[in-house]
Short mmCIF file of C-alpha atoms in Angstrom, two decimals:
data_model
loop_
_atom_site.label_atom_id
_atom_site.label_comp_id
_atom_site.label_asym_id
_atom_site.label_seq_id
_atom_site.Cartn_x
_atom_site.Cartn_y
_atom_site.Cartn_z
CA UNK K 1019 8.99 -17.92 -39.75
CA UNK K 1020 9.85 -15.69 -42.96
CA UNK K 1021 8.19 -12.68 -43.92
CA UNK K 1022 6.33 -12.50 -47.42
CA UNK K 1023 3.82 -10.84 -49.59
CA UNK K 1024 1.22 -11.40 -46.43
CA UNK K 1025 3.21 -8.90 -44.32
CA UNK K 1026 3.47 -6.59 -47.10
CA UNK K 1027 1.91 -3.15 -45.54
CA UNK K 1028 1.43 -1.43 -48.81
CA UNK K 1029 -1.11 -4.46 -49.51
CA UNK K 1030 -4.78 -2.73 -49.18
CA UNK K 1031 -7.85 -4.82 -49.10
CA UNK K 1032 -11.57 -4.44 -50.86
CA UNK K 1033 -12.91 -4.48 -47.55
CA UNK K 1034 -13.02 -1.25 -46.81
CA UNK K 1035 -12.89 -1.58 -42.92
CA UNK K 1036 -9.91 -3.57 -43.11
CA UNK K 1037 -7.81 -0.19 -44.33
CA UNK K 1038 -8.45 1.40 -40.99
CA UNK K 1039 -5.23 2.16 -39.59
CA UNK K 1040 -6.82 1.77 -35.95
CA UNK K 1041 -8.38 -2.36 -37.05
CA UNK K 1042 -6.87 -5.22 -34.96
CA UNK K 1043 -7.99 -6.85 -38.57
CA UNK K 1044 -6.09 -5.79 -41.72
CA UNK K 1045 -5.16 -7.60 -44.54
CA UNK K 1046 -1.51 -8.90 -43.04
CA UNK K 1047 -3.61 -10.49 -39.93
CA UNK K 1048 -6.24 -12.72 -41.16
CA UNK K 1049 -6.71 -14.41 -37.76
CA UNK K 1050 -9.06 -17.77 -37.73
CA UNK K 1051 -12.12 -18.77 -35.35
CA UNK K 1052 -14.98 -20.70 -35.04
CA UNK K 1053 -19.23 -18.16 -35.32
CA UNK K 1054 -22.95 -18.91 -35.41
CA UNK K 1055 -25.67 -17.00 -36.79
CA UNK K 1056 -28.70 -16.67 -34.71
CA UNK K 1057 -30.73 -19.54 -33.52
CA UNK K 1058 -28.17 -21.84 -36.14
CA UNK K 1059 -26.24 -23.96 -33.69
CA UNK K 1060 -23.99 -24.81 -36.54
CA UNK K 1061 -20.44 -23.89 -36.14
CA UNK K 1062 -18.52 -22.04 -38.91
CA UNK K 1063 -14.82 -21.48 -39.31
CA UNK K 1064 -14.42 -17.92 -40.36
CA UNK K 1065 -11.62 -15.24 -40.76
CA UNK K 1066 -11.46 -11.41 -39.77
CA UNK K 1067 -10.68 -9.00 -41.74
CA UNK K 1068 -12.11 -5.35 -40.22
CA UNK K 1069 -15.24 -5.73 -39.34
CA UNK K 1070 -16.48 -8.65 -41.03
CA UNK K 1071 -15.95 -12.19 -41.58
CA UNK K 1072 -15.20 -14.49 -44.55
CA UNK K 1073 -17.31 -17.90 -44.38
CA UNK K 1074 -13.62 -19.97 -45.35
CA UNK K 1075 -16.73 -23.06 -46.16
CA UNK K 1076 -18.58 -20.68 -48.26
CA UNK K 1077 -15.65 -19.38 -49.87
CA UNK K 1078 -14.03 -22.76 -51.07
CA UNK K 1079 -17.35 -24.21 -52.24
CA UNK K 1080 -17.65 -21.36 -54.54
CA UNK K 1081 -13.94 -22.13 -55.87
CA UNK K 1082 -13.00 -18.56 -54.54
CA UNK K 1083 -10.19 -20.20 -52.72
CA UNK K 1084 -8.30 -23.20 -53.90
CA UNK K 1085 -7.47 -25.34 -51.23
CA UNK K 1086 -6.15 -29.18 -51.43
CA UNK K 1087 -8.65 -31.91 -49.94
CA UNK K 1088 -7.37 -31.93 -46.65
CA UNK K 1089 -7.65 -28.44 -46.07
CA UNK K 1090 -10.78 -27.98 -48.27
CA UNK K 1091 -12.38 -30.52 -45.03
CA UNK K 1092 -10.63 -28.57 -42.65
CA UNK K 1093 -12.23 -25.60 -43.34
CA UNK K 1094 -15.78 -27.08 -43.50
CA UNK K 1095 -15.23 -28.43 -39.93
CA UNK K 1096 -16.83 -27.18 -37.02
CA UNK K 1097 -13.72 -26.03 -34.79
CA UNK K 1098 -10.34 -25.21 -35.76
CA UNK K 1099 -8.34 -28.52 -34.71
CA UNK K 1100 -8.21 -30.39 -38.14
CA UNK K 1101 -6.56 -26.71 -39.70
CA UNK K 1102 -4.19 -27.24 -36.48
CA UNK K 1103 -3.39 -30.38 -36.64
CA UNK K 1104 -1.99 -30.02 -40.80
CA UNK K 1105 0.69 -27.89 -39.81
CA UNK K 1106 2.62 -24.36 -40.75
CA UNK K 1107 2.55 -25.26 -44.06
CA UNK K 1108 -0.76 -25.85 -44.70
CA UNK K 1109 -1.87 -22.85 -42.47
CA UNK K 1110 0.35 -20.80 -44.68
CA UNK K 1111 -1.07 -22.09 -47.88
CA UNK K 1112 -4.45 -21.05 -46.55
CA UNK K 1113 -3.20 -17.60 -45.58
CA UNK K 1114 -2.30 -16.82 -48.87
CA UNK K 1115 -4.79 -18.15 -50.58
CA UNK K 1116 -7.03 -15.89 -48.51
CA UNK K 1117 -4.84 -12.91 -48.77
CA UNK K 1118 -5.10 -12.87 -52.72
CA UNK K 1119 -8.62 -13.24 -52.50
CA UNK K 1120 -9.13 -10.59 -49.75
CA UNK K 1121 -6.26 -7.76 -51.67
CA UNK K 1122 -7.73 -5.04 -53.16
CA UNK K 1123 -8.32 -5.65 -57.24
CA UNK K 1124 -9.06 -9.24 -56.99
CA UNK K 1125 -11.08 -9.97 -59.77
CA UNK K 1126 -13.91 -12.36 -57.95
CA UNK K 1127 -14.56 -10.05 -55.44
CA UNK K 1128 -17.65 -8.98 -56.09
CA UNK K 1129 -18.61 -12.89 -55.43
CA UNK K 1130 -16.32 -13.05 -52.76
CA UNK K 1131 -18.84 -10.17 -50.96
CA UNK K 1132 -21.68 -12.84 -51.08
CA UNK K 1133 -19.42 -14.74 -48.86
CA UNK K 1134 -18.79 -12.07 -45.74
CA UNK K 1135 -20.66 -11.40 -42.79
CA UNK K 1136 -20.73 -8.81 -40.53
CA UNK K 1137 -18.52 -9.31 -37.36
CA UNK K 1138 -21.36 -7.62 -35.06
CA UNK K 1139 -23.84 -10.29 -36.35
CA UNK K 1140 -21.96 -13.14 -34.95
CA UNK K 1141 -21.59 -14.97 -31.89
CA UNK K 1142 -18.54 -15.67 -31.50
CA UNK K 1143 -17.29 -19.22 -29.90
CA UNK K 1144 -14.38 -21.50 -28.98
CA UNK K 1145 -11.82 -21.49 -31.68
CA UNK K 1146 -11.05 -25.50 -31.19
CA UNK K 1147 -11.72 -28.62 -28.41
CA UNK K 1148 -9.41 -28.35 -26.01
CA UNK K 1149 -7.95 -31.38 -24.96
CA UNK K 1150 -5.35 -30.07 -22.02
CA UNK K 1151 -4.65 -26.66 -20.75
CA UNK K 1152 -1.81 -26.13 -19.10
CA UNK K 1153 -0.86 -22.67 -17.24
CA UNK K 1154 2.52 -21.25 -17.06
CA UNK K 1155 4.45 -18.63 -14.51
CA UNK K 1156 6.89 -17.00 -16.51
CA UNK K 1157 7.30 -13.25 -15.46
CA UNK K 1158 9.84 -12.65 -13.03
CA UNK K 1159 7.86 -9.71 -11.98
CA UNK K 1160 4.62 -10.74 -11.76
CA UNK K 1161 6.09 -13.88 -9.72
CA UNK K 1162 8.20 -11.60 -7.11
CA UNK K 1163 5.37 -9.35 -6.39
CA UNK K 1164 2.92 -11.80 -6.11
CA UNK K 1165 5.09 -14.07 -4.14
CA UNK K 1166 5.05 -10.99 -1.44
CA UNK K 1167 1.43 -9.82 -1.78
CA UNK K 1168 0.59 -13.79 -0.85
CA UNK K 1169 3.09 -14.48 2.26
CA UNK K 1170 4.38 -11.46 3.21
CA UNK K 1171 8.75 -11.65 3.38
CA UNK K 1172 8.31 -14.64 0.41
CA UNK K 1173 10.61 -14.13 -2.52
CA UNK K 1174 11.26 -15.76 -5.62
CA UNK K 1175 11.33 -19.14 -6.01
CA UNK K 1176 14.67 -20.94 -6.35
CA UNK K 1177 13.82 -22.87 -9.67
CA UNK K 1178 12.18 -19.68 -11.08
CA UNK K 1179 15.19 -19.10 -12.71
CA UNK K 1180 16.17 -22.54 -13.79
CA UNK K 1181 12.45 -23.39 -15.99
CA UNK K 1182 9.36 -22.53 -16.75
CA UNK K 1183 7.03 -23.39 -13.88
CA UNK K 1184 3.60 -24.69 -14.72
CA UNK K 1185 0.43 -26.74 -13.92
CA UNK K 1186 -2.02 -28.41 -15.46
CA UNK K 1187 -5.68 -26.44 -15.37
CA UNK K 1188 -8.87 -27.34 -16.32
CA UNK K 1189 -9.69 -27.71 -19.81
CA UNK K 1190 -13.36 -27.83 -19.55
CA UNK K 1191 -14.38 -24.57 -17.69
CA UNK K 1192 -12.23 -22.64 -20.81
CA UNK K 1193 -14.41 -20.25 -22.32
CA UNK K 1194 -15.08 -17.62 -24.77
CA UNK K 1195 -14.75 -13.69 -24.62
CA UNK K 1196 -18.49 -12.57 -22.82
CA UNK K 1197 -19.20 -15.53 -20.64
CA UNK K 1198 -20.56 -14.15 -17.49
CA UNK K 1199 -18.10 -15.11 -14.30
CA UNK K 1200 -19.91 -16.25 -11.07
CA UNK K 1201 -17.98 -16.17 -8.31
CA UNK K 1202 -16.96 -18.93 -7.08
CA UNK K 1203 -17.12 -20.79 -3.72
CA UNK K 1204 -14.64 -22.51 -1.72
CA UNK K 1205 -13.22 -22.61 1.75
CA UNK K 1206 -11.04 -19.43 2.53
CA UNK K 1207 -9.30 -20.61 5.52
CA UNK K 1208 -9.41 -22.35 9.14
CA UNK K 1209 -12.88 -22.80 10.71
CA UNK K 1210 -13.01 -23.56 14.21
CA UNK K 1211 -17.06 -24.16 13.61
CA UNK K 1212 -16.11 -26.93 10.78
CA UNK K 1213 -15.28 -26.32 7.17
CA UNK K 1214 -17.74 -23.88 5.27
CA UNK K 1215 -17.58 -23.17 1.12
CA UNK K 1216 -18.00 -19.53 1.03
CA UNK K 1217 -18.09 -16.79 -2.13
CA UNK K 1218 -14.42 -15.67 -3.00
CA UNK K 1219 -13.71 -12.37 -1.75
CA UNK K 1220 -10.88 -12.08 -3.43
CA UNK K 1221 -11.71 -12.40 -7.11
CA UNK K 1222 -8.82 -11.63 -9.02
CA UNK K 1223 -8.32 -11.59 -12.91
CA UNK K 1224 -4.79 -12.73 -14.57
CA UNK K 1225 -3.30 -11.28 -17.91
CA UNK K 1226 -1.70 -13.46 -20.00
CA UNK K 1227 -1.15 -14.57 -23.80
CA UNK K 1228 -1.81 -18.41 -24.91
CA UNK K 1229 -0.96 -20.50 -27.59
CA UNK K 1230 -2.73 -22.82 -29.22
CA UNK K 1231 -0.57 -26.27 -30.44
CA UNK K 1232 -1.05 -27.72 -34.18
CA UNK K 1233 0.54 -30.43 -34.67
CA UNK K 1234 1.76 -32.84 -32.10
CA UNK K 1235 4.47 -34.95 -31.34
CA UNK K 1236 4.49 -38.59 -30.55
CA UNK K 1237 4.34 -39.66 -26.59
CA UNK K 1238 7.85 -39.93 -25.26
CA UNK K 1239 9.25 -37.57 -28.66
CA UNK K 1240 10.43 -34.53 -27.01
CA UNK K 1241 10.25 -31.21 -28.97
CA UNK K 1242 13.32 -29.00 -29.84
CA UNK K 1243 13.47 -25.36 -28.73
CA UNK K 1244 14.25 -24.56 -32.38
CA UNK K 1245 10.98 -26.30 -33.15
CA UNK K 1246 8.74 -25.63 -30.74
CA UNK K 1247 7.53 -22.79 -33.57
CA UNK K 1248 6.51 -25.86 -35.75
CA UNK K 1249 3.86 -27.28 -33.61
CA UNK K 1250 2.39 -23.85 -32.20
CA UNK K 1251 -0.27 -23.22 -34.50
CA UNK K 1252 -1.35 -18.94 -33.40
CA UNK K 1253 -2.03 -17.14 -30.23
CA UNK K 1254 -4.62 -15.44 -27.74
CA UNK K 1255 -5.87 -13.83 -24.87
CA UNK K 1256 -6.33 -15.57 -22.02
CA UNK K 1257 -7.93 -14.20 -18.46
CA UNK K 1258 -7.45 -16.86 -16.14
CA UNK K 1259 -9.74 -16.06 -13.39
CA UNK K 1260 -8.76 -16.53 -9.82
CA UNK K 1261 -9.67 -16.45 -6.22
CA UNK K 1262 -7.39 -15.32 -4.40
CA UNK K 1263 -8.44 -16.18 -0.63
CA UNK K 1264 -9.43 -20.08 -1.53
CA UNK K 1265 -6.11 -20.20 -3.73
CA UNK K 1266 -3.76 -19.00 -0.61
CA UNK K 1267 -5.51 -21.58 1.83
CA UNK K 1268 -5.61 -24.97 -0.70
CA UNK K 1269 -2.49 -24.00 -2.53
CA UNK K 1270 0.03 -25.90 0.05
CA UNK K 1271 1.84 -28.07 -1.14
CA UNK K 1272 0.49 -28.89 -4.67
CA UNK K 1273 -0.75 -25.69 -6.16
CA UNK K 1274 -4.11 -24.13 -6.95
CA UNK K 1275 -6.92 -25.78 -7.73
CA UNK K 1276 -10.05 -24.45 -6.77
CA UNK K 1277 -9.20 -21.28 -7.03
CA UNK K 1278 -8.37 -21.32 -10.58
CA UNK K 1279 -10.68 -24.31 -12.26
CA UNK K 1280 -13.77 -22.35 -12.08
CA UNK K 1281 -13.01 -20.45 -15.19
CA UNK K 1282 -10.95 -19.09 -17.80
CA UNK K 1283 -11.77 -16.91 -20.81
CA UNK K 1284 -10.41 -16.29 -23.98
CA UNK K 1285 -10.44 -14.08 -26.71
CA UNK K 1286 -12.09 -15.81 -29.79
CA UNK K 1287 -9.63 -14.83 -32.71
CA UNK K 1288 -6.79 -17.03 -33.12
CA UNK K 1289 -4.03 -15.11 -34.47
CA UNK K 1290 -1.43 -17.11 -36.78
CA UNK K 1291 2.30 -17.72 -35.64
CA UNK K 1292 2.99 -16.54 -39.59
CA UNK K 1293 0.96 -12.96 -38.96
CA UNK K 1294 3.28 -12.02 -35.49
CA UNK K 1295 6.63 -12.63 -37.59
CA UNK K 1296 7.06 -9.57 -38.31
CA UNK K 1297 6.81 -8.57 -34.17
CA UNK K 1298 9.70 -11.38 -33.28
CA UNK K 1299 12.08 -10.21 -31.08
CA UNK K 1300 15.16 -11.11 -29.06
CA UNK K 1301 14.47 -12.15 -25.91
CA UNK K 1302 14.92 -9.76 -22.53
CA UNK K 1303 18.85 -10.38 -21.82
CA UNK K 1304 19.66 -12.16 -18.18
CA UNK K 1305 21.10 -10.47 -15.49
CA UNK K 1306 24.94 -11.25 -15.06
CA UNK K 1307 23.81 -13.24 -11.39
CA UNK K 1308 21.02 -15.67 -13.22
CA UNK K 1309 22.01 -19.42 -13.73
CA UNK K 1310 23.13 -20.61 -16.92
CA UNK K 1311 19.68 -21.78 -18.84
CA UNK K 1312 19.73 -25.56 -19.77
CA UNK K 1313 21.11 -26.41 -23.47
CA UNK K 1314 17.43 -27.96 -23.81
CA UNK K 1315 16.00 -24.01 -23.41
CA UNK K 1316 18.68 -21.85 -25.72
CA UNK K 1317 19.96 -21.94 -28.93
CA UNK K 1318 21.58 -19.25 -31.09
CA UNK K 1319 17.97 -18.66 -33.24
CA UNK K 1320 16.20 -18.34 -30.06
CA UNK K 1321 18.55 -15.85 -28.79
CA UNK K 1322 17.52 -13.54 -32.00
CA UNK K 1323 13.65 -13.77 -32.08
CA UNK K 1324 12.26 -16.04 -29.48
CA UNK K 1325 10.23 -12.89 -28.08
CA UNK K 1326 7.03 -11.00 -29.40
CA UNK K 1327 6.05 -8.22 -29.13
CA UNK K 1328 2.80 -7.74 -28.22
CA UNK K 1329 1.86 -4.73 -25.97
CA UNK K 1330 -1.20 -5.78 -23.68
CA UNK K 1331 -3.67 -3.95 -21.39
CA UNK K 1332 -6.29 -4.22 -19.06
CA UNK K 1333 -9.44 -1.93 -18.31
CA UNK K 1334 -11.57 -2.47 -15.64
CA UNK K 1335 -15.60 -1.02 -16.13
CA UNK K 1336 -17.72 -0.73 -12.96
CA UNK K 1337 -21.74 -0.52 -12.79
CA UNK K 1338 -21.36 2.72 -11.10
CA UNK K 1339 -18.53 3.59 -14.29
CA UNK K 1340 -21.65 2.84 -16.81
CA UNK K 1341 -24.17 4.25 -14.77
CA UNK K 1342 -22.81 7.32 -15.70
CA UNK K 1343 -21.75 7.04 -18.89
CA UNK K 1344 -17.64 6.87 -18.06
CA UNK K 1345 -15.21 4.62 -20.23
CA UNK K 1346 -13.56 2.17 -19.26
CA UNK K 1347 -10.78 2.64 -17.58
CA UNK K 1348 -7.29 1.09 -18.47
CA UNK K 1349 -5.35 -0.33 -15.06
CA UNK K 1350 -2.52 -2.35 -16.68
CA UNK K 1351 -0.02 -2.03 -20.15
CA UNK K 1352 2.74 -4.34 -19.70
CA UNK K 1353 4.54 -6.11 -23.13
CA UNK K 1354 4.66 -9.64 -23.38
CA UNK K 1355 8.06 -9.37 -24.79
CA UNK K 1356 9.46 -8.73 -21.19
CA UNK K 1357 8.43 -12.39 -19.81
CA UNK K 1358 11.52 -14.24 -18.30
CA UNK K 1359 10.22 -17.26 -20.32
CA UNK K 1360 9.63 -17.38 -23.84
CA UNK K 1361 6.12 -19.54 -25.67
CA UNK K 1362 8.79 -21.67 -27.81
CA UNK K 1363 10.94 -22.02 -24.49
CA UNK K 1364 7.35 -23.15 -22.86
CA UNK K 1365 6.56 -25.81 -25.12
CA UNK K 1366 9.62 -27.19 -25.19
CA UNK K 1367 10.04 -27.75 -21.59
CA UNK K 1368 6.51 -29.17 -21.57
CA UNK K 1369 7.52 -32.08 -24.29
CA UNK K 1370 11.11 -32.42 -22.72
CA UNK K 1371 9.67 -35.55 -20.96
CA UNK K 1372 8.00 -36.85 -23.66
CA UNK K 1373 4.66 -35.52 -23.00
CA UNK K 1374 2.46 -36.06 -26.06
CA UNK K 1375 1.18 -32.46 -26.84
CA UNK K 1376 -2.06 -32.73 -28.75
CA UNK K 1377 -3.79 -30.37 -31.68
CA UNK K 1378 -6.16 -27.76 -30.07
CA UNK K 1379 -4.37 -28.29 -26.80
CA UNK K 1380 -3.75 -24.12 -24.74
CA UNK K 1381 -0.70 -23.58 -23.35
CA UNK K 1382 -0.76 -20.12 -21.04
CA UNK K 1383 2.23 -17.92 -20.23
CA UNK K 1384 1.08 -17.10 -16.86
CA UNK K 1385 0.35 -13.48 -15.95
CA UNK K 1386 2.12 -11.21 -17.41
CA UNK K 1387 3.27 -8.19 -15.68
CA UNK K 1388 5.58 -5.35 -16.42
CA UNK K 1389 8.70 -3.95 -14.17
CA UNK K 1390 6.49 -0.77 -12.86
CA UNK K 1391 3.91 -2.06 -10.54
CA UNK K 1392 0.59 -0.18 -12.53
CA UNK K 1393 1.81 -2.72 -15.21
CA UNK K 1394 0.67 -5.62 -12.62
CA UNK K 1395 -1.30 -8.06 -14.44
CA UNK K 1396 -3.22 -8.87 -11.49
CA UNK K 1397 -5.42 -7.21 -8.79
CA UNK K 1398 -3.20 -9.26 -6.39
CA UNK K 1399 0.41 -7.77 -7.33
CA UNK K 1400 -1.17 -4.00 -7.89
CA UNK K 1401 -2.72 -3.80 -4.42
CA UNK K 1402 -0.50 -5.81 -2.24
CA UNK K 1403 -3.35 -8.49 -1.96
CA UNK K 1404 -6.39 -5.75 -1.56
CA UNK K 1405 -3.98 -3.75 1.37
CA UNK K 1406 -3.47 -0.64 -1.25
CA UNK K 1407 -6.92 -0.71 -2.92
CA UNK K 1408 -6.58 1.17 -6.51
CA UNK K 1409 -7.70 3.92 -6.83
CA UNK K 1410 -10.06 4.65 -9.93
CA UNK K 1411 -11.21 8.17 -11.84
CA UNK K 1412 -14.76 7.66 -10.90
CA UNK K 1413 -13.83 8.08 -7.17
CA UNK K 1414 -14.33 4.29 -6.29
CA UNK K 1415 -11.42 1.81 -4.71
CA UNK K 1416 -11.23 -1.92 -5.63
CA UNK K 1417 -9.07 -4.04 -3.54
CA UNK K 1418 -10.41 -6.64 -5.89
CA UNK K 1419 -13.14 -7.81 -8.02
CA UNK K 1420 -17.12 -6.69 -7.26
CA UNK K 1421 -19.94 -7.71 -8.83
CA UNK K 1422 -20.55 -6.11 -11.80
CA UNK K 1423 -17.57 -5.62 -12.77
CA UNK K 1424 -16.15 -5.97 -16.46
CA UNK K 1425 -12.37 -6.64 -17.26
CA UNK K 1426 -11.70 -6.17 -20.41
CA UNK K 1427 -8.19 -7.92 -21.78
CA UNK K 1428 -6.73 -6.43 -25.80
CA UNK K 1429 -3.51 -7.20 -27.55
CA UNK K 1430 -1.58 -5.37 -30.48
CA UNK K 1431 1.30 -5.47 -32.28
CA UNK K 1432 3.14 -2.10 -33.58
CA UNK K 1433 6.33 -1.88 -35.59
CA UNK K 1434 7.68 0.68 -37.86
CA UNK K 1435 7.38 -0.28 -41.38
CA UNK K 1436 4.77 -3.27 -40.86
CA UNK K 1437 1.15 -2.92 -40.57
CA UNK K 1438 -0.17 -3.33 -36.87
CA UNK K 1439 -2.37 -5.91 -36.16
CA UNK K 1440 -4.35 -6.92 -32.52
CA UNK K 1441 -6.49 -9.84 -31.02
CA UNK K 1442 -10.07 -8.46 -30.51
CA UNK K 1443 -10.87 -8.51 -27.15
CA UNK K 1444 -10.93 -10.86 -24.12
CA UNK K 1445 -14.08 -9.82 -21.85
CA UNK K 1446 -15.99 -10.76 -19.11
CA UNK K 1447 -18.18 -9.70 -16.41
CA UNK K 1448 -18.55 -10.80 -12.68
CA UNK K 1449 -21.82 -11.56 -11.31
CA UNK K 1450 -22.65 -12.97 -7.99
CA UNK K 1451 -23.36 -16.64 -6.95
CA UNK K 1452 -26.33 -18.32 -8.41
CA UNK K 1453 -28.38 -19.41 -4.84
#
């Protein structure tokens, strides 16, 4: 993906908000999702930029934006998939067309005003239908520690190194930023007085990045490592809930299942492949005693920016936190550039049989965790599966999750000489089991 005019940092906009050097919404992000206004259950396709939104509808019927047919429908549709499935070179004719209408001095913006709303007016909903989520494992730290704080002695597992490990979630229990979490029910373990379904007490949250596909590929068409970037269509935040008692007891031999379908969030803003160019990266080099990777999962363009940067974090709020008026309090900052497996390397391994990825489908890196263990990504990893509670500023312990309790997930990307940009947020809170 090249840089252009879009990335440009000395590019200001007439928004005024949008020139905070703090916004996760300049002018170089532009990141897409789906609002409604009120009582309206219509569903708009709108764009960030500071603290309010452009109405992309509004804006083409008013000719502020000239867009060909297909995207001109795209826009006026009710989730993102029809933008998605057009492809990076549509999505990059829309970027600029909204760039040049968003830059500082453009002549129609006094028009284009009529066409914002503010960001704090809005609820804010799924970006697109998801078809298929699928869930990754890709940090070698996150998967050694957790490995441990589950079975104590584990270790890695022996295809870690060898591909990205993954399984297929549950599409429909994906939701957006602020959806309350209950906790969830399921059997924890042997019962010699017969199998009971019993609240988690082990309610864990998960850190990780997703990607949203655009366009597809034909079933049995694998996709090439070098372009995998063509069919992913932006990224997000994703906190895949999990229980962590139900998940070690059903998880032998074929994975989780309760323990993870209940719920996932994610944050609302889809960010563009074309805004993070400017935070691609080489990937973290392999250790001189890790296995050759498969001709399928390198290439020489790869090996130069397959990575972003994006540095993450967690906070964790409790009721007894907002009682009295204390912040949040941050528990995790690892950098998504450190994962062992790359998001082009992921979607590539996931067509290499011929799957048929579709538009709108999430694909999730798995948590992400950094090499110090307060960069866990988990509640599992950072206290040894609740045996070294943490310990948090208000005086109170969490092994894991109460009810309550708020996790709130951010993203941003920093780099000397471009503008930063971020994702919003990725919240929710836990609340107990509806009788």
């Amino acid at each position: 993906m090249r840089l252009n005019e879009t990335h440009d940092p000395s590019r200001k906009s007439w928004v005024e908000s949008a020139n905070a050097p703090d916004t996760d919404f300049p002018l170089q992000n532009l990141p897409l999702g789906v609002y409604t206004v009120g009582g309206d259950p219509a569903r708009r396709i709108g764009v960030a930029i500071g603290d309010q939104v452009l109405d992309l509808a509004a804006a083409c019927e008013q000719g502020l934006i000239a867009l060909d047919d297909a995207l001109a429908r795209a826009v006026r549709a009710p989730q993102l998939n029809a933008l998605m499935a057009l492809g990076p070179v549509a999505g990059s004719r829309l970027r600029a067309s909204v760039f040049e209408l968003l830059r500082a001095g453009h002549p129609a913006q006094a028009r284009a005003r009529g066409c914002l709303r503010p960001l704090s007016a809005l609820t804010l909903q799924l970006p697109a239908g998801i078809g298929d989520f699928t869930d990754f494992y890709t940090s070698i730290h996150h998967a050694t520690r957790a490995a441990r704080a589950m079975r104590p002695g584990a270790e890695l597992a022996a295809n870690f190194r060898h591909l990205p490990i993954a399984y297929h979630g549950r599409a429909s229990s994906v939701v957006a930023s602020g959806t309350d979490c209950t906790r969830p029910a399921g059997q924890l373990g042997p019962d010699p007085q017969g199998a009971a379904y019993l609240p988690t007490r082990a309610l864990d949250f998960e850190l990780e990045v997703g990607c949203f596909i655009g366009q597809g590929n034909p079933l049995g068409q694998p996709i090439s490592l070098d372009r995998a970037e063509d069919h992913i269509f932006g990224l997000c935040l994703v906190n895949d809930w999990s229980a962590r008692d139900i998940q070690r007891w059903e998880a032998q031999p074929l994975g989780p299942f309760l323990a993870k379908s209940f719920m996932t969030s994610i944050s609302p803003w889809v960010v563009t492949l074309e805004a993070l160019a400017p935070f691609r990266m080489a990937p973290q080099p392999r250790s001189a005693d890790d296995p050759p990777i498969a001709a399928a999962l390198a290439s020489p363009a790869h090996d130069q920016a397959g990575a972003i940067g994006i540095a993450l974090r967690a906070s964790l709020s409790t009721p007894a936190m907002r009682e009295h008026g204390r912040a949040a309090q941050p528990i995790s900052a690892p950098d998504f550039a450190g994962q062992y497996w790359t998001l082009f390397q992921m979607v590539a391994h996931h067509a290499s049989n011929g799957c048929n990825l579709r538009p709108g489908d999430l694909i999730s890196s798995g948590t992400v965790s950094g090499p110090d263990i307060a960069d866990s990504g988990c509640l599992l990893e950072r206290t040894r599966n609740g045996a070294e509670p943490l310990r948090l500023a208000s005086g109170e312990a969490r092994g894991y999750l109460e009810d309550g309790d708020i996790v709130t997930l951010g993203g941003r990307c920093e780099k000397a000489g471009y503008a930063g940009i971020g994702f919003g947020t990725c919240e929710g809170r836990v609340v107990s089991r509806r009788r």
